[in-house]
Amino acid sequence: MPNDALRDSLAERRWLASLAEGDPKALGGLYEMYGERIFRYTFRMLGNRTDAEDATAETFLRVLRRSTELRADGAFRTWLFRIARNLCIDKMRQHKLMELPPDAQYTGAEERATLRVTVQQALHDLPLEYREPLIYCDLEELSAKEAADILNISVPALKSRLYRGRRALRDKLGSAIERMQ
């Protein structure tokens, strides 16, 4: 195993040096080394193959754009995963609200299904710091103490996030429900 790590480290340094010199094959070499791992990570974060492929491609495009700044000092892999993480977080924050026609009339099961989708989408659109407490406390019915322990925050901090999350969700749902009526 140590020989594999050493070999990978040396290959990484060669590819980074080549990339800094403008070798077009170098990005492909780095992609061969890390592409699958970055894709697996982005897929786990985003849960969607298309979004994961986009985030993986954008990760390597950012490497290419900053190729002159790269140093082969062993921190490349950490930097690469940080780029992928930030792209995933940005992707999760993007608003993808379902647009409902303002004059739509829904009844019965169709209306309940639409409302359920609207609530789920509004919840998904909340910042992670508000979404997680809502899921733990309101959907999973965990106590504030249990949720705070999971999130590694204090109970007062959890309650503050829960309050703000509920308010933000109510604001999002208010406009969505108005559009449904």
PDB file of N, CA, C and O in Angstrom, residues 32-97:
ATOM      1  N   GLU A  32      -7.798  10.851 -14.675  1.00  0.00           N
ATOM      2  CA  GLU A  32      -7.660   9.391 -14.528  1.00  0.00           C
ATOM      3  C   GLU A  32      -7.384   9.022 -13.072  1.00  0.00           C
ATOM      4  O   GLU A  32      -7.875   8.016 -12.574  1.00  0.00           O
ATOM      5  N   MET A  33      -6.600   9.845 -12.404  1.00  0.00           N
ATOM      6  CA  MET A  33      -6.262   9.556 -11.008  1.00  0.00           C
ATOM      7  C   MET A  33      -7.436   9.805 -10.059  1.00  0.00           C
ATOM      8  O   MET A  33      -7.647   9.038  -9.126  1.00  0.00           O
ATOM      9  N   TYR A  34      -8.168  10.888 -10.301  1.00  0.00           N
ATOM     10  CA  TYR A  34      -9.152  11.335  -9.316  1.00  0.00           C
ATOM     11  C   TYR A  34     -10.595  11.414  -9.809  1.00  0.00           C
ATOM     12  O   TYR A  34     -11.505  11.605  -8.991  1.00  0.00           O
ATOM     13  N   GLY A  35     -10.821  11.290 -11.088  1.00  0.00           N
ATOM     14  CA  GLY A  35     -12.164  11.487 -11.635  1.00  0.00           C
ATOM     15  C   GLY A  35     -13.236  10.604 -11.016  1.00  0.00           C
ATOM     16  O   GLY A  35     -14.313  11.074 -10.641  1.00  0.00           O
ATOM     17  N   GLU A  36     -12.950   9.325 -10.887  1.00  0.00           N
ATOM     18  CA  GLU A  36     -13.938   8.397 -10.334  1.00  0.00           C
ATOM     19  C   GLU A  36     -14.234   8.711  -8.868  1.00  0.00           C
ATOM     20  O   GLU A  36     -15.384   8.682  -8.434  1.00  0.00           O
ATOM     21  N   ARG A  37     -13.205   9.034  -8.118  1.00  0.00           N
ATOM     22  CA  ARG A  37     -13.406   9.349  -6.696  1.00  0.00           C
ATOM     23  C   ARG A  37     -14.208  10.632  -6.525  1.00  0.00           C
ATOM     24  O   ARG A  37     -15.086  10.716  -5.661  1.00  0.00           O
ATOM     25  N   ILE A  38     -13.928  11.636  -7.349  1.00  0.00           N
ATOM     26  CA  ILE A  38     -14.680  12.889  -7.279  1.00  0.00           C
ATOM     27  C   ILE A  38     -16.128  12.637  -7.684  1.00  0.00           C
ATOM     28  O   ILE A  38     -17.056  13.138  -7.038  1.00  0.00           O
ATOM     29  N   PHE A  39     -16.340  11.834  -8.726  1.00  0.00           N
ATOM     30  CA  PHE A  39     -17.715  11.529  -9.144  1.00  0.00           C
ATOM     31  C   PHE A  39     -18.475  10.807  -8.019  1.00  0.00           C
ATOM     32  O   PHE A  39     -19.613  11.148  -7.721  1.00  0.00           O
ATOM     33  N   ARG A  40     -17.851   9.810  -7.415  1.00  0.00           N
ATOM     34  CA  ARG A  40     -18.529   9.090  -6.319  1.00  0.00           C
ATOM     35  C   ARG A  40     -18.909  10.041  -5.193  1.00  0.00           C
ATOM     36  O   ARG A  40     -20.001   9.979  -4.645  1.00  0.00           O
ATOM     37  N   TYR A  41     -17.998  10.928  -4.860  1.00  0.00           N
ATOM     38  CA  TYR A  41     -18.264  11.903  -3.804  1.00  0.00           C
ATOM     39  C   TYR A  41     -19.428  12.821  -4.189  1.00  0.00           C
ATOM     40  O   TYR A  41     -20.355  13.005  -3.404  1.00  0.00           O
ATOM     41  N   THR A  42     -19.379  13.399  -5.386  1.00  0.00           N
ATOM     42  CA  THR A  42     -20.442  14.323  -5.794  1.00  0.00           C
ATOM     43  C   THR A  42     -21.776  13.602  -5.928  1.00  0.00           C
ATOM     44  O   THR A  42     -22.814  14.166  -5.595  1.00  0.00           O
ATOM     45  N   PHE A  43     -21.746  12.360  -6.360  1.00  0.00           N
ATOM     46  CA  PHE A  43     -22.995  11.595  -6.470  1.00  0.00           C
ATOM     47  C   PHE A  43     -23.603  11.361  -5.091  1.00  0.00           C
ATOM     48  O   PHE A  43     -24.806  11.498  -4.898  1.00  0.00           O
ATOM     49  N   ARG A  44     -22.766  11.032  -4.127  1.00  0.00           N
ATOM     50  CA  ARG A  44     -23.272  10.826  -2.763  1.00  0.00           C
ATOM     51  C   ARG A  44     -23.817  12.124  -2.167  1.00  0.00           C
ATOM     52  O   ARG A  44     -24.791  12.109  -1.422  1.00  0.00           O
ATOM     53  N   MET A  45     -23.183  13.213  -2.493  1.00  0.00           N
ATOM     54  CA  MET A  45     -23.639  14.506  -1.970  1.00  0.00           C
ATOM     55  C   MET A  45     -24.932  14.959  -2.635  1.00  0.00           C
ATOM     56  O   MET A  45     -25.813  15.498  -1.970  1.00  0.00           O
ATOM     57  N   LEU A  46     -25.041  14.755  -3.945  1.00  0.00           N
ATOM     58  CA  LEU A  46     -26.161  15.317  -4.701  1.00  0.00           C
ATOM     59  C   LEU A  46     -27.276  14.318  -4.973  1.00  0.00           C
ATOM     60  O   LEU A  46     -28.417  14.724  -5.196  1.00  0.00           O
ATOM     61  N   GLY A  47     -26.949  13.035  -4.989  1.00  0.00           N
ATOM     62  CA  GLY A  47     -27.965  12.013  -5.198  1.00  0.00           C
ATOM     63  C   GLY A  47     -28.540  11.988  -6.597  1.00  0.00           C
ATOM     64  O   GLY A  47     -29.598  11.418  -6.826  1.00  0.00           O
ATOM     65  N   ASN A  48     -27.851  12.599  -7.533  1.00  0.00           N
ATOM     66  CA  ASN A  48     -28.351  12.695  -8.896  1.00  0.00           C
ATOM     67  C   ASN A  48     -27.171  12.556  -9.847  1.00  0.00           C
ATOM     68  O   ASN A  48     -26.206  13.327  -9.756  1.00  0.00           O
ATOM     69  N   ARG A  49     -27.249  11.603 -10.749  1.00  0.00           N
ATOM     70  CA  ARG A  49     -26.138  11.314 -11.656  1.00  0.00           C
ATOM     71  C   ARG A  49     -25.766  12.511 -12.532  1.00  0.00           C
ATOM     72  O   ARG A  49     -24.596  12.855 -12.681  1.00  0.00           O
ATOM     73  N   THR A  50     -26.769  13.166 -13.098  1.00  0.00           N
ATOM     74  CA  THR A  50     -26.512  14.299 -13.989  1.00  0.00           C
ATOM     75  C   THR A  50     -25.826  15.432 -13.238  1.00  0.00           C
ATOM     76  O   THR A  50     -24.835  15.990 -13.722  1.00  0.00           O
ATOM     77  N   ASP A  51     -26.347  15.771 -12.061  1.00  0.00           N
ATOM     78  CA  ASP A  51     -25.728  16.832 -11.267  1.00  0.00           C
ATOM     79  C   ASP A  51     -24.318  16.438 -10.837  1.00  0.00           C
ATOM     80  O   ASP A  51     -23.414  17.277 -10.820  1.00  0.00           O
ATOM     81  N   ALA A  52     -24.117  15.177 -10.492  1.00  0.00           N
ATOM     82  CA  ALA A  52     -22.794  14.703 -10.085  1.00  0.00           C
ATOM     83  C   ALA A  52     -21.806  14.787 -11.253  1.00  0.00           C
ATOM     84  O   ALA A  52     -20.651  15.188 -11.066  1.00  0.00           O
ATOM     85  N   GLU A  53     -22.251  14.421 -12.445  1.00  0.00           N
ATOM     86  CA  GLU A  53     -21.386  14.529 -13.627  1.00  0.00           C
ATOM     87  C   GLU A  53     -21.017  15.979 -13.894  1.00  0.00           C
ATOM     88  O   GLU A  53     -19.860  16.290 -14.199  1.00  0.00           O
ATOM     89  N   ASP A  54     -22.009  16.877 -13.770  1.00  0.00           N
ATOM     90  CA  ASP A  54     -21.749  18.303 -13.968  1.00  0.00           C
ATOM     91  C   ASP A  54     -20.751  18.829 -12.936  1.00  0.00           C
ATOM     92  O   ASP A  54     -19.824  19.563 -13.279  1.00  0.00           O
ATOM     93  N   ALA A  55     -20.944  18.464 -11.678  1.00  0.00           N
ATOM     94  CA  ALA A  55     -20.046  18.933 -10.610  1.00  0.00           C
ATOM     95  C   ALA A  55     -18.637  18.380 -10.798  1.00  0.00           C
ATOM     96  O   ALA A  55     -17.655  19.091 -10.567  1.00  0.00           O
ATOM     97  N   THR A  56     -18.532  17.135 -11.233  1.00  0.00           N
ATOM     98  CA  THR A  56     -17.216  16.540 -11.479  1.00  0.00           C
ATOM     99  C   THR A  56     -16.506  17.269 -12.613  1.00  0.00           C
ATOM    100  O   THR A  56     -15.327  17.632 -12.486  1.00  0.00           O
ATOM    101  N   ALA A  57     -17.226  17.514 -13.702  1.00  0.00           N
ATOM    102  CA  ALA A  57     -16.628  18.230 -14.834  1.00  0.00           C
ATOM    103  C   ALA A  57     -16.204  19.638 -14.424  1.00  0.00           C
ATOM    104  O   ALA A  57     -15.100  20.088 -14.758  1.00  0.00           O
ATOM    105  N   GLU A  58     -17.056  20.331 -13.697  1.00  0.00           N
ATOM    106  CA  GLU A  58     -16.738  21.697 -13.258  1.00  0.00           C
ATOM    107  C   GLU A  58     -15.541  21.698 -12.311  1.00  0.00           C
ATOM    108  O   GLU A  58     -14.724  22.611 -12.344  1.00  0.00           O
ATOM    109  N   THR A  59     -15.406  20.669 -11.495  1.00  0.00           N
ATOM    110  CA  THR A  59     -14.253  20.571 -10.603  1.00  0.00           C
ATOM    111  C   THR A  59     -12.956  20.577 -11.406  1.00  0.00           C
ATOM    112  O   THR A  59     -12.031  21.333 -11.108  1.00  0.00           O
ATOM    113  N   PHE A  60     -12.921  19.764 -12.446  1.00  0.00           N
ATOM    114  CA  PHE A  60     -11.695  19.682 -13.239  1.00  0.00           C
ATOM    115  C   PHE A  60     -11.499  20.911 -14.128  1.00  0.00           C
ATOM    116  O   PHE A  60     -10.358  21.290 -14.412  1.00  0.00           O
ATOM    117  N   LEU A  61     -12.575  21.562 -14.520  1.00  0.00           N
ATOM    118  CA  LEU A  61     -12.435  22.823 -15.256  1.00  0.00           C
ATOM    119  C   LEU A  61     -11.805  23.894 -14.362  1.00  0.00           C
ATOM    120  O   LEU A  61     -10.977  24.680 -14.824  1.00  0.00           O
ATOM    121  N   ARG A  62     -12.185  23.900 -13.112  1.00  0.00           N
ATOM    122  CA  ARG A  62     -11.585  24.865 -12.178  1.00  0.00           C
ATOM    123  C   ARG A  62     -10.110  24.568 -11.960  1.00  0.00           C
ATOM    124  O   ARG A  62      -9.306  25.482 -11.804  1.00  0.00           O
ATOM    125  N   VAL A  63      -9.749  23.303 -11.945  1.00  0.00           N
ATOM    126  CA  VAL A  63      -8.332  22.938 -11.843  1.00  0.00           C
ATOM    127  C   VAL A  63      -7.582  23.498 -13.052  1.00  0.00           C
ATOM    128  O   VAL A  63      -6.519  24.101 -12.908  1.00  0.00           O
ATOM    129  N   LEU A  64      -8.154  23.318 -14.225  1.00  0.00           N
ATOM    130  CA  LEU A  64      -7.522  23.811 -15.449  1.00  0.00           C
ATOM    131  C   LEU A  64      -7.373  25.328 -15.420  1.00  0.00           C
ATOM    132  O   LEU A  64      -6.311  25.857 -15.757  1.00  0.00           O
ATOM    133  N   ARG A  65      -8.407  26.035 -14.993  1.00  0.00           N
ATOM    134  CA  ARG A  65      -8.364  27.503 -14.942  1.00  0.00           C
ATOM    135  C   ARG A  65      -7.288  28.013 -13.982  1.00  0.00           C
ATOM    136  O   ARG A  65      -6.735  29.088 -14.189  1.00  0.00           O
ATOM    137  N   ARG A  66      -7.024  27.259 -12.943  1.00  0.00           N
ATOM    138  CA  ARG A  66      -6.054  27.709 -11.935  1.00  0.00           C
ATOM    139  C   ARG A  66      -4.740  26.932 -12.028  1.00  0.00           C
ATOM    140  O   ARG A  66      -3.955  26.914 -11.086  1.00  0.00           O
ATOM    141  N   SER A  67      -4.483  26.340 -13.172  1.00  0.00           N
ATOM    142  CA  SER A  67      -3.317  25.462 -13.327  1.00  0.00           C
ATOM    143  C   SER A  67      -1.992  26.178 -13.095  1.00  0.00           C
ATOM    144  O   SER A  67      -1.037  25.551 -12.625  1.00  0.00           O
ATOM    145  N   THR A  68      -1.915  27.448 -13.375  1.00  0.00           N
ATOM    146  CA  THR A  68      -0.644  28.154 -13.169  1.00  0.00           C
ATOM    147  C   THR A  68      -0.359  28.392 -11.695  1.00  0.00           C
ATOM    148  O   THR A  68       0.783  28.640 -11.321  1.00  0.00           O
ATOM    149  N   GLU A  69      -1.394  28.314 -10.848  1.00  0.00           N
ATOM    150  CA  GLU A  69      -1.220  28.554  -9.411  1.00  0.00           C
ATOM    151  C   GLU A  69      -0.923  27.281  -8.631  1.00  0.00           C
ATOM    152  O   GLU A  69      -0.613  27.344  -7.449  1.00  0.00           O
ATOM    153  N   LEU A  70      -1.048  26.128  -9.256  1.00  0.00           N
ATOM    154  CA  LEU A  70      -0.934  24.856  -8.545  1.00  0.00           C
ATOM    155  C   LEU A  70       0.501  24.568  -8.131  1.00  0.00           C
ATOM    156  O   LEU A  70       1.446  24.862  -8.858  1.00  0.00           O
ATOM    157  N   ARG A  71       0.602  23.974  -6.954  1.00  0.00           N
ATOM    158  CA  ARG A  71       1.898  23.518  -6.459  1.00  0.00           C
ATOM    159  C   ARG A  71       1.784  22.023  -6.179  1.00  0.00           C
ATOM    160  O   ARG A  71       0.771  21.564  -5.660  1.00  0.00           O
ATOM    161  N   ALA A  72       2.808  21.304  -6.469  1.00  0.00           N
ATOM    162  CA  ALA A  72       2.817  19.863  -6.211  1.00  0.00           C
ATOM    163  C   ALA A  72       3.355  19.623  -4.800  1.00  0.00           C
ATOM    164  O   ALA A  72       4.403  19.037  -4.606  1.00  0.00           O
ATOM    165  N   ASP A  73       2.612  20.085  -3.804  1.00  0.00           N
ATOM    166  CA  ASP A  73       3.090  20.001  -2.423  1.00  0.00           C
ATOM    167  C   ASP A  73       2.295  19.013  -1.573  1.00  0.00           C
ATOM    168  O   ASP A  73       2.382  19.030  -0.358  1.00  0.00           O
ATOM    169  N   GLY A  74       1.506  18.175  -2.198  1.00  0.00           N
ATOM    170  CA  GLY A  74       0.761  17.180  -1.453  1.00  0.00           C
ATOM    171  C   GLY A  74      -0.620  17.629  -1.026  1.00  0.00           C
ATOM    172  O   GLY A  74      -1.393  16.839  -0.515  1.00  0.00           O
ATOM    173  N   ALA A  75      -0.950  18.892  -1.207  1.00  0.00           N
ATOM    174  CA  ALA A  75      -2.255  19.401  -0.804  1.00  0.00           C
ATOM    175  C   ALA A  75      -3.251  19.397  -1.965  1.00  0.00           C
ATOM    176  O   ALA A  75      -4.377  19.831  -1.798  1.00  0.00           O
ATOM    177  N   PHE A  76      -2.844  18.920  -3.115  1.00  0.00           N
ATOM    178  CA  PHE A  76      -3.717  18.966  -4.285  1.00  0.00           C
ATOM    179  C   PHE A  76      -5.009  18.198  -4.072  1.00  0.00           C
ATOM    180  O   PHE A  76      -6.091  18.694  -4.379  1.00  0.00           O
ATOM    181  N   ARG A  77      -4.914  16.981  -3.565  1.00  0.00           N
ATOM    182  CA  ARG A  77      -6.110  16.157  -3.392  1.00  0.00           C
ATOM    183  C   ARG A  77      -7.101  16.826  -2.443  1.00  0.00           C
ATOM    184  O   ARG A  77      -8.303  16.860  -2.709  1.00  0.00           O
ATOM    185  N   THR A  78      -6.602  17.396  -1.362  1.00  0.00           N
ATOM    186  CA  THR A  78      -7.473  18.101  -0.428  1.00  0.00           C
ATOM    187  C   THR A  78      -8.145  19.275  -1.117  1.00  0.00           C
ATOM    188  O   THR A  78      -9.349  19.497  -0.977  1.00  0.00           O
ATOM    189  N   TRP A  79      -7.388  20.024  -1.868  1.00  0.00           N
ATOM    190  CA  TRP A  79      -7.911  21.175  -2.606  1.00  0.00           C
ATOM    191  C   TRP A  79      -8.956  20.724  -3.625  1.00  0.00           C
ATOM    192  O   TRP A  79     -10.008  21.341  -3.760  1.00  0.00           O
ATOM    193  N   LEU A  80      -8.689  19.636  -4.314  1.00  0.00           N
ATOM    194  CA  LEU A  80      -9.615  19.103  -5.316  1.00  0.00           C
ATOM    195  C   LEU A  80     -10.954  18.719  -4.680  1.00  0.00           C
ATOM    196  O   LEU A  80     -12.021  19.081  -5.190  1.00  0.00           O
ATOM    197  N   PHE A  81     -10.912  18.033  -3.558  1.00  0.00           N
ATOM    198  CA  PHE A  81     -12.151  17.651  -2.878  1.00  0.00           C
ATOM    199  C   PHE A  81     -12.872  18.868  -2.296  1.00  0.00           C
ATOM    200  O   PHE A  81     -14.095  18.901  -2.244  1.00  0.00           O
ATOM    201  N   ARG A  82     -12.134  19.879  -1.891  1.00  0.00           N
ATOM    202  CA  ARG A  82     -12.761  21.099  -1.394  1.00  0.00           C
ATOM    203  C   ARG A  82     -13.519  21.797  -2.526  1.00  0.00           C
ATOM    204  O   ARG A  82     -14.624  22.303  -2.330  1.00  0.00           O
ATOM    205  N   ILE A  83     -12.941  21.821  -3.720  1.00  0.00           N
ATOM    206  CA  ILE A  83     -13.638  22.388  -4.878  1.00  0.00           C
ATOM    207  C   ILE A  83     -14.926  21.617  -5.122  1.00  0.00           C
ATOM    208  O   ILE A  83     -16.002  22.208  -5.296  1.00  0.00           O
ATOM    209  N   ALA A  84     -14.831  20.287  -5.136  1.00  0.00           N
ATOM    210  CA  ALA A  84     -16.011  19.448  -5.379  1.00  0.00           C
ATOM    211  C   ALA A  84     -17.067  19.681  -4.302  1.00  0.00           C
ATOM    212  O   ALA A  84     -18.265  19.795  -4.612  1.00  0.00           O
ATOM    213  N   ARG A  85     -16.659  19.779  -3.063  1.00  0.00           N
ATOM    214  CA  ARG A  85     -17.606  20.016  -1.966  1.00  0.00           C
ATOM    215  C   ARG A  85     -18.314  21.346  -2.145  1.00  0.00           C
ATOM    216  O   ARG A  85     -19.533  21.446  -2.015  1.00  0.00           O
ATOM    217  N   ASN A  86     -17.562  22.390  -2.442  1.00  0.00           N
ATOM    218  CA  ASN A  86     -18.166  23.709  -2.618  1.00  0.00           C
ATOM    219  C   ASN A  86     -19.139  23.725  -3.795  1.00  0.00           C
ATOM    220  O   ASN A  86     -20.199  24.351  -3.718  1.00  0.00           O
ATOM    221  N   LEU A  87     -18.791  23.037  -4.862  1.00  0.00           N
ATOM    222  CA  LEU A  87     -19.702  22.955  -6.005  1.00  0.00           C
ATOM    223  C   LEU A  87     -20.984  22.222  -5.625  1.00  0.00           C
ATOM    224  O   LEU A  87     -22.079  22.619  -6.041  1.00  0.00           O
ATOM    225  N   CYS A  88     -20.865  21.173  -4.848  1.00  0.00           N
ATOM    226  CA  CYS A  88     -22.047  20.428  -4.398  1.00  0.00           C
ATOM    227  C   CYS A  88     -22.926  21.314  -3.509  1.00  0.00           C
ATOM    228  O   CYS A  88     -24.149  21.316  -3.660  1.00  0.00           O
ATOM    229  N   ILE A  89     -22.309  22.029  -2.604  1.00  0.00           N
ATOM    230  CA  ILE A  89     -23.079  22.913  -1.731  1.00  0.00           C
ATOM    231  C   ILE A  89     -23.792  23.977  -2.560  1.00  0.00           C
ATOM    232  O   ILE A  89     -24.971  24.255  -2.344  1.00  0.00           O
ATOM    233  N   ASP A  90     -23.083  24.551  -3.516  1.00  0.00           N
ATOM    234  CA  ASP A  90     -23.722  25.541  -4.392  1.00  0.00           C
ATOM    235  C   ASP A  90     -24.897  24.928  -5.146  1.00  0.00           C
ATOM    236  O   ASP A  90     -25.954  25.548  -5.270  1.00  0.00           O
ATOM    237  N   LYS A  91     -24.713  23.721  -5.636  1.00  0.00           N
ATOM    238  CA  LYS A  91     -25.769  23.041  -6.393  1.00  0.00           C
ATOM    239  C   LYS A  91     -26.985  22.781  -5.502  1.00  0.00           C
ATOM    240  O   LYS A  91     -28.120  22.953  -5.925  1.00  0.00           O
ATOM    241  N   MET A  92     -26.735  22.389  -4.263  1.00  0.00           N
ATOM    242  CA  MET A  92     -27.839  22.112  -3.342  1.00  0.00           C
ATOM    243  C   MET A  92     -28.584  23.387  -2.964  1.00  0.00           C
ATOM    244  O   MET A  92     -29.758  23.342  -2.629  1.00  0.00           O
ATOM    245  N   ARG A  93     -27.900  24.523  -3.004  1.00  0.00           N
ATOM    246  CA  ARG A  93     -28.530  25.790  -2.630  1.00  0.00           C
ATOM    247  C   ARG A  93     -29.345  26.405  -3.762  1.00  0.00           C
ATOM    248  O   ARG A  93     -30.127  27.312  -3.526  1.00  0.00           O
ATOM    249  N   GLN A  94     -29.102  25.963  -4.979  1.00  0.00           N
ATOM    250  CA  GLN A  94     -29.825  26.553  -6.103  1.00  0.00           C
ATOM    251  C   GLN A  94     -31.317  26.332  -5.933  1.00  0.00           C
ATOM    252  O   GLN A  94     -31.763  25.259  -5.553  1.00  0.00           O
ATOM    253  N   HIS A  95     -32.050  27.355  -6.241  1.00  0.00           N
ATOM    254  CA  HIS A  95     -33.506  27.259  -6.104  1.00  0.00           C
ATOM    255  C   HIS A  95     -34.090  26.614  -7.347  1.00  0.00           C
ATOM    256  O   HIS A  95     -33.851  27.050  -8.457  1.00  0.00           O
ATOM    257  N   LYS A  96     -34.840  25.558  -7.096  1.00  0.00           N
ATOM    258  CA  LYS A  96     -35.496  24.845  -8.185  1.00  0.00           C
ATOM    259  C   LYS A  96     -36.980  24.732  -7.858  1.00  0.00           C
ATOM    260  O   LYS A  96     -37.548  23.658  -7.847  1.00  0.00           O
ATOM    261  N   LEU A  97     -37.580  25.850  -7.530  1.00  0.00           N
ATOM    262  CA  LEU A  97     -38.989  25.819  -7.157  1.00  0.00           C
ATOM    263  C   LEU A  97     -39.843  25.379  -8.334  1.00  0.00           C
ATOM    264  O   LEU A  97     -39.661  25.828  -9.459  1.00  0.00           O
TER     265      LEU A  97
END
